């Protein structure tokens, strides 16, 4: 079983406009609501890919109840730790004419020590029997930077971390199979410019030296990068007709975890992850992936060794 866990899910509003006019009244062509945020995107994607999986998240309020209802309707296995603070609401604005995507992000509310303890207990119930663990998303206010590291203290399954900042650097004190920040997140985490490929490769080597067996770095629609002790690789996603890119990085993590759990070696699993990200960007709602389409797309993902 793959466990996807995180503390900052979202209830997502997606608004599509023929053309957005800033500073004016705009009427949406269509509006959709769905469970989202990094951890829920990973959980939804894993379930749609057909993985045996469970989602563990911290939810609260009426928006948390909406998330529970959607996961129930989708038949996705889940365990919630409940918080007094309503799960945040985020909004995606799609401008069809210009192809622009704007994301309005509400930060997660603060949590209590008791709620953090409740999440940790819920997480460990699932992680003890997991084949693979994906920890993803940011920490809510008042959570210590060491929280993810402490969660991993008794986890024996291979772990994929899609986190950033000081909490990522502290979590690398534990054995980690893979880390998957995007380029901007990694630059902010290390506090230096990574605009050149040479600087990025050095940063990825640093993650490997800190204990990550694999470092996988996404860069929007541009090639993704991966490094291990065996080398540095660049992966080229296929050309697609873009619909909504939100959640594509999360789907890369899910696709990589799914392929790894089915026995694919890391480079092939990364190709599946890149394909899952591309397939996600083709559609409106995040994580609703077709496994056959992902596998077909993976055959189009080319890669090369660069170091």
Short mmCIF file of N, CA, C and O in Angstrom, two decimals, residues 62 67 96 135 166 185 209 214 223 252 283:
data_model
loop_
_atom_site.label_atom_id
_atom_site.label_comp_id
_atom_site.label_asym_id
_atom_site.label_seq_id
_atom_site.Cartn_x
_atom_site.Cartn_y
_atom_site.Cartn_z
N UNK A 62 -16.47 22.90 7.40
CA UNK A 62 -17.36 22.46 6.33
C UNK A 62 -16.59 22.08 5.08
O UNK A 62 -17.00 21.16 4.34
N UNK A 67 -14.53 17.60 1.47
CA UNK A 67 -13.45 16.71 1.04
C UNK A 67 -13.80 15.27 1.37
O UNK A 67 -13.64 14.36 0.54
N UNK A 96 -8.83 31.43 -20.85
CA UNK A 96 -8.75 30.58 -22.03
C UNK A 96 -8.06 31.28 -23.18
O UNK A 96 -7.19 30.71 -23.85
N UNK A 135 5.24 11.91 1.54
CA UNK A 135 4.95 13.05 2.42
C UNK A 135 5.02 14.31 1.59
O UNK A 135 6.04 14.57 0.92
N UNK A 166 13.18 24.62 5.40
CA UNK A 166 13.93 23.99 6.49
C UNK A 166 13.37 22.64 6.89
O UNK A 166 14.12 21.78 7.36
N UNK A 185 11.26 26.13 -5.58
CA UNK A 185 11.25 25.70 -4.18
C UNK A 185 12.64 25.32 -3.70
O UNK A 185 13.04 25.63 -2.58
N UNK A 209 23.99 14.11 -1.42
CA UNK A 209 25.00 14.00 -0.38
C UNK A 209 24.38 14.06 1.01
O UNK A 209 24.90 13.45 1.96
N UNK A 214 17.48 9.69 -4.52
CA UNK A 214 17.15 10.37 -5.77
C UNK A 214 16.67 11.78 -5.48
O UNK A 214 15.92 12.00 -4.52
N UNK A 223 12.00 20.72 -19.17
CA UNK A 223 12.47 19.38 -18.77
C UNK A 223 12.61 19.25 -17.26
O UNK A 223 12.97 20.20 -16.56
N UNK A 252 3.24 14.02 -10.77
CA UNK A 252 4.55 13.41 -11.03
C UNK A 252 4.95 12.55 -9.83
O UNK A 252 5.39 11.41 -9.99
N UNK A 283 -6.06 18.13 -18.58
CA UNK A 283 -7.45 18.08 -18.14
C UNK A 283 -7.74 19.15 -17.10
O UNK A 283 -6.84 19.80 -16.58
#
